[in-house]
Amino acid sequence: MKDRKIPLNLNCGLDLAGEVLFGKWKIRLLWFINEGHQRPSELQRKIPDASRRVLNIQLKELEEHGLVSKVIYPVVPPKVEYSLTDFGMTLIPVISALGNWADEHEALLKERILGEI
């Protein structure tokens, strides 16, 4: 992990969840891995706006937090696959509920978000 200028504050569940999930692509990575997109190239195609470097960094952080596991196959060229751990699977209902909430309030959220630009 990188050195921090501001010390961690992990005094409540929201702080803990934020520390693990904050990152522009982390929630989408977890969702797509759950859907069966396991190879880095597949994930890159599902999230074309993200650079490969950023995806790799965020996948590494998810791995360090125990949400995904990485398997490197000893072939040439190297083959890498990601999968959710049992711990990572516990987040899928939470991510699904968050997505459903956003779908239910889509018009209002878009209005508020685009109104700020």
PDB file of C-alpha atoms in Angstrom:
ATOM      1  CA  MET A   1       0.000   0.000   0.000  1.00  0.00           C
ATOM      2  CA  LYS A   2       1.033   3.584  -0.496  1.00  0.00           C
ATOM      3  CA  ASP A   3       2.098   5.952   2.260  1.00  0.00           C
ATOM      4  CA  ARG A   4      -0.708   8.190   3.473  1.00  0.00           C
ATOM      5  CA  LYS A   5      -0.559  11.869   4.294  1.00  0.00           C
ATOM      6  CA  ILE A   6      -3.766  11.647   6.321  1.00  0.00           C
ATOM      7  CA  PRO A   7      -3.967   8.842   8.874  1.00  0.00           C
ATOM      8  CA  LEU A   8      -6.683   6.237   8.477  1.00  0.00           C
ATOM      9  CA  ASN A   9      -9.863   6.659  10.469  1.00  0.00           C
ATOM     10  CA  LEU A  10     -11.519   3.262  10.742  1.00  0.00           C
ATOM     11  CA  ASN A  11     -13.893   3.922  13.612  1.00  0.00           C
ATOM     12  CA  CYS A  12     -17.125   2.846  11.924  1.00  0.00           C
ATOM     13  CA  GLY A  13     -18.400   0.468   9.280  1.00  0.00           C
ATOM     14  CA  LEU A  14     -18.769   3.192   6.669  1.00  0.00           C
ATOM     15  CA  ASP A  15     -15.105   4.137   7.052  1.00  0.00           C
ATOM     16  CA  LEU A  16     -14.114   0.484   6.680  1.00  0.00           C
ATOM     17  CA  ALA A  17     -16.332  -0.038   3.632  1.00  0.00           C
ATOM     18  CA  GLY A  18     -15.074   3.161   2.059  1.00  0.00           C
ATOM     19  CA  GLU A  19     -11.452   2.164   2.553  1.00  0.00           C
ATOM     20  CA  VAL A  20     -12.066  -1.128   0.767  1.00  0.00           C
ATOM     21  CA  LEU A  21     -14.438   0.054  -1.994  1.00  0.00           C
ATOM     22  CA  PHE A  22     -13.415   3.629  -2.791  1.00  0.00           C
ATOM     23  CA  GLY A  23     -11.791   3.703  -6.170  1.00  0.00           C
ATOM     24  CA  LYS A  24     -13.547   4.661  -9.357  1.00  0.00           C
ATOM     25  CA  TRP A  25     -13.680   1.151 -10.802  1.00  0.00           C
ATOM     26  CA  LYS A  26     -13.624  -1.207  -7.801  1.00  0.00           C
ATOM     27  CA  ILE A  27     -17.372  -1.810  -7.532  1.00  0.00           C
ATOM     28  CA  ARG A  28     -17.634  -2.428 -11.272  1.00  0.00           C
ATOM     29  CA  LEU A  29     -14.641  -4.771 -11.173  1.00  0.00           C
ATOM     30  CA  LEU A  30     -16.252  -6.814  -8.414  1.00  0.00           C
ATOM     31  CA  TRP A  31     -19.537  -6.940 -10.332  1.00  0.00           C
ATOM     32  CA  PHE A  32     -17.957  -7.986 -13.626  1.00  0.00           C
ATOM     33  CA  ILE A  33     -15.762 -10.629 -11.974  1.00  0.00           C
ATOM     34  CA  ASN A  34     -18.914 -11.994 -10.358  1.00  0.00           C
ATOM     35  CA  GLU A  35     -20.544 -12.131 -13.817  1.00  0.00           C
ATOM     36  CA  GLY A  36     -17.704 -14.340 -15.043  1.00  0.00           C
ATOM     37  CA  HIS A  37     -15.347 -11.833 -16.672  1.00  0.00           C
ATOM     38  CA  GLN A  38     -12.119 -13.075 -15.143  1.00  0.00           C
ATOM     39  CA  ARG A  39      -9.316 -12.155 -17.503  1.00  0.00           C
ATOM     40  CA  PRO A  40      -7.752  -8.678 -17.360  1.00  0.00           C
ATOM     41  CA  SER A  41      -8.448  -8.167 -21.069  1.00  0.00           C
ATOM     42  CA  GLU A  42     -12.145  -8.984 -20.536  1.00  0.00           C
ATOM     43  CA  LEU A  43     -12.326  -6.512 -17.666  1.00  0.00           C
ATOM     44  CA  GLN A  44     -10.610  -3.877 -19.815  1.00  0.00           C
ATOM     45  CA  ARG A  45     -13.239  -4.383 -22.539  1.00  0.00           C
ATOM     46  CA  LYS A  46     -16.045  -4.047 -19.973  1.00  0.00           C
ATOM     47  CA  ILE A  47     -14.530  -0.814 -18.588  1.00  0.00           C
ATOM     48  CA  PRO A  48     -12.921   0.879 -21.618  1.00  0.00           C
ATOM     49  CA  ASP A  49     -12.649   4.291 -19.918  1.00  0.00           C
ATOM     50  CA  ALA A  50     -10.192   2.911 -17.359  1.00  0.00           C
ATOM     51  CA  SER A  51      -6.530   2.510 -18.192  1.00  0.00           C
ATOM     52  CA  ARG A  52      -4.979  -0.928 -17.837  1.00  0.00           C
ATOM     53  CA  ARG A  53      -2.627   0.456 -15.181  1.00  0.00           C
ATOM     54  CA  VAL A  54      -5.464   1.791 -13.012  1.00  0.00           C
ATOM     55  CA  LEU A  55      -7.407  -1.452 -13.345  1.00  0.00           C
ATOM     56  CA  ASN A  56      -4.325  -3.422 -12.305  1.00  0.00           C
ATOM     57  CA  ILE A  57      -3.784  -1.180  -9.277  1.00  0.00           C
ATOM     58  CA  GLN A  58      -7.391  -1.490  -8.180  1.00  0.00           C
ATOM     59  CA  LEU A  59      -7.418  -5.263  -8.763  1.00  0.00           C
ATOM     60  CA  LYS A  60      -4.288  -5.513  -6.632  1.00  0.00           C
ATOM     61  CA  GLU A  61      -5.957  -3.517  -3.840  1.00  0.00           C
ATOM     62  CA  LEU A  62      -9.049  -5.745  -4.012  1.00  0.00           C
ATOM     63  CA  GLU A  63      -6.740  -8.747  -3.798  1.00  0.00           C
ATOM     64  CA  GLU A  64      -4.896  -7.267  -0.776  1.00  0.00           C
ATOM     65  CA  HIS A  65      -8.250  -6.737   0.958  1.00  0.00           C
ATOM     66  CA  GLY A  66      -9.172 -10.367   0.343  1.00  0.00           C
ATOM     67  CA  LEU A  67     -12.085  -9.684  -2.005  1.00  0.00           C
ATOM     68  CA  VAL A  68     -10.598 -11.256  -5.135  1.00  0.00           C
ATOM     69  CA  SER A  69      -8.049 -13.944  -5.764  1.00  0.00           C
ATOM     70  CA  LYS A  70      -5.603 -14.008  -8.642  1.00  0.00           C
ATOM     71  CA  VAL A  71      -4.378 -17.140 -10.384  1.00  0.00           C
ATOM     72  CA  ILE A  72      -1.363 -16.956 -12.696  1.00  0.00           C
ATOM     73  CA  TYR A  73      -1.090 -19.935 -15.029  1.00  0.00           C
ATOM     74  CA  PRO A  74       2.459 -21.036 -16.002  1.00  0.00           C
ATOM     75  CA  VAL A  75       1.991 -20.759 -19.764  1.00  0.00           C
ATOM     76  CA  VAL A  76       3.466 -18.563 -22.459  1.00  0.00           C
ATOM     77  CA  PRO A  77       2.106 -15.937 -22.829  1.00  0.00           C
ATOM     78  CA  PRO A  78       1.136 -15.685 -19.149  1.00  0.00           C
ATOM     79  CA  LYS A  79      -2.527 -16.226 -18.379  1.00  0.00           C
ATOM     80  CA  VAL A  80      -4.103 -14.476 -15.383  1.00  0.00           C
ATOM     81  CA  GLU A  81      -7.601 -14.961 -14.005  1.00  0.00           C
ATOM     82  CA  TYR A  82      -9.404 -13.261 -11.152  1.00  0.00           C
ATOM     83  CA  SER A  83     -12.254 -14.664  -9.086  1.00  0.00           C
ATOM     84  CA  LEU A  84     -14.206 -13.495  -6.087  1.00  0.00           C
ATOM     85  CA  THR A  85     -13.303 -14.985  -2.747  1.00  0.00           C
ATOM     86  CA  ASP A  86     -16.051 -16.123  -0.394  1.00  0.00           C
ATOM     87  CA  PHE A  87     -15.522 -12.821   1.410  1.00  0.00           C
ATOM     88  CA  GLY A  88     -15.869 -10.914  -1.882  1.00  0.00           C
ATOM     89  CA  MET A  89     -19.103 -12.760  -2.665  1.00  0.00           C
ATOM     90  CA  THR A  90     -20.654 -11.230   0.466  1.00  0.00           C
ATOM     91  CA  LEU A  91     -20.466  -7.807  -1.234  1.00  0.00           C
ATOM     92  CA  ILE A  92     -22.502  -8.787  -4.301  1.00  0.00           C
ATOM     93  CA  PRO A  93     -25.928  -8.364  -2.612  1.00  0.00           C
ATOM     94  CA  VAL A  94     -24.791  -4.963  -1.313  1.00  0.00           C
ATOM     95  CA  ILE A  95     -23.613  -3.863  -4.767  1.00  0.00           C
ATOM     96  CA  SER A  96     -26.845  -5.167  -6.286  1.00  0.00           C
ATOM     97  CA  ALA A  97     -28.937  -3.211  -3.766  1.00  0.00           C
ATOM     98  CA  LEU A  98     -26.922  -0.058  -4.478  1.00  0.00           C
ATOM     99  CA  GLY A  99     -27.432  -0.513  -8.226  1.00  0.00           C
ATOM    100  CA  ASN A 100     -31.181  -1.070  -7.749  1.00  0.00           C
ATOM    101  CA  TRP A 101     -31.400   2.096  -5.652  1.00  0.00           C
ATOM    102  CA  ALA A 102     -29.648   4.080  -8.398  1.00  0.00           C
ATOM    103  CA  ASP A 103     -31.930   2.548 -11.056  1.00  0.00           C
ATOM    104  CA  GLU A 104     -35.024   3.561  -9.049  1.00  0.00           C
ATOM    105  CA  HIS A 105     -33.776   7.149  -8.737  1.00  0.00           C
ATOM    106  CA  GLU A 106     -32.036   7.391 -12.109  1.00  0.00           C
ATOM    107  CA  ALA A 107     -33.797  10.523 -13.396  1.00  0.00           C
ATOM    108  CA  LEU A 108     -33.292  12.491 -10.182  1.00  0.00           C
ATOM    109  CA  LEU A 109     -29.670  11.411  -9.823  1.00  0.00           C
ATOM    110  CA  LYS A 110     -28.832  12.333 -13.423  1.00  0.00           C
ATOM    111  CA  GLU A 111     -30.523  15.704 -12.988  1.00  0.00           C
ATOM    112  CA  ARG A 112     -28.561  16.433  -9.814  1.00  0.00           C
ATOM    113  CA  ILE A 113     -25.246  15.165 -11.170  1.00  0.00           C
ATOM    114  CA  LEU A 114     -25.490  16.886 -14.532  1.00  0.00           C
ATOM    115  CA  GLY A 115     -26.794  20.076 -12.910  1.00  0.00           C
ATOM    116  CA  GLU A 116     -23.505  20.400 -11.026  1.00  0.00           C
ATOM    117  CA  ILE A 117     -21.388  20.383 -14.173  1.00  0.00           C
TER     118      ILE A 117
END
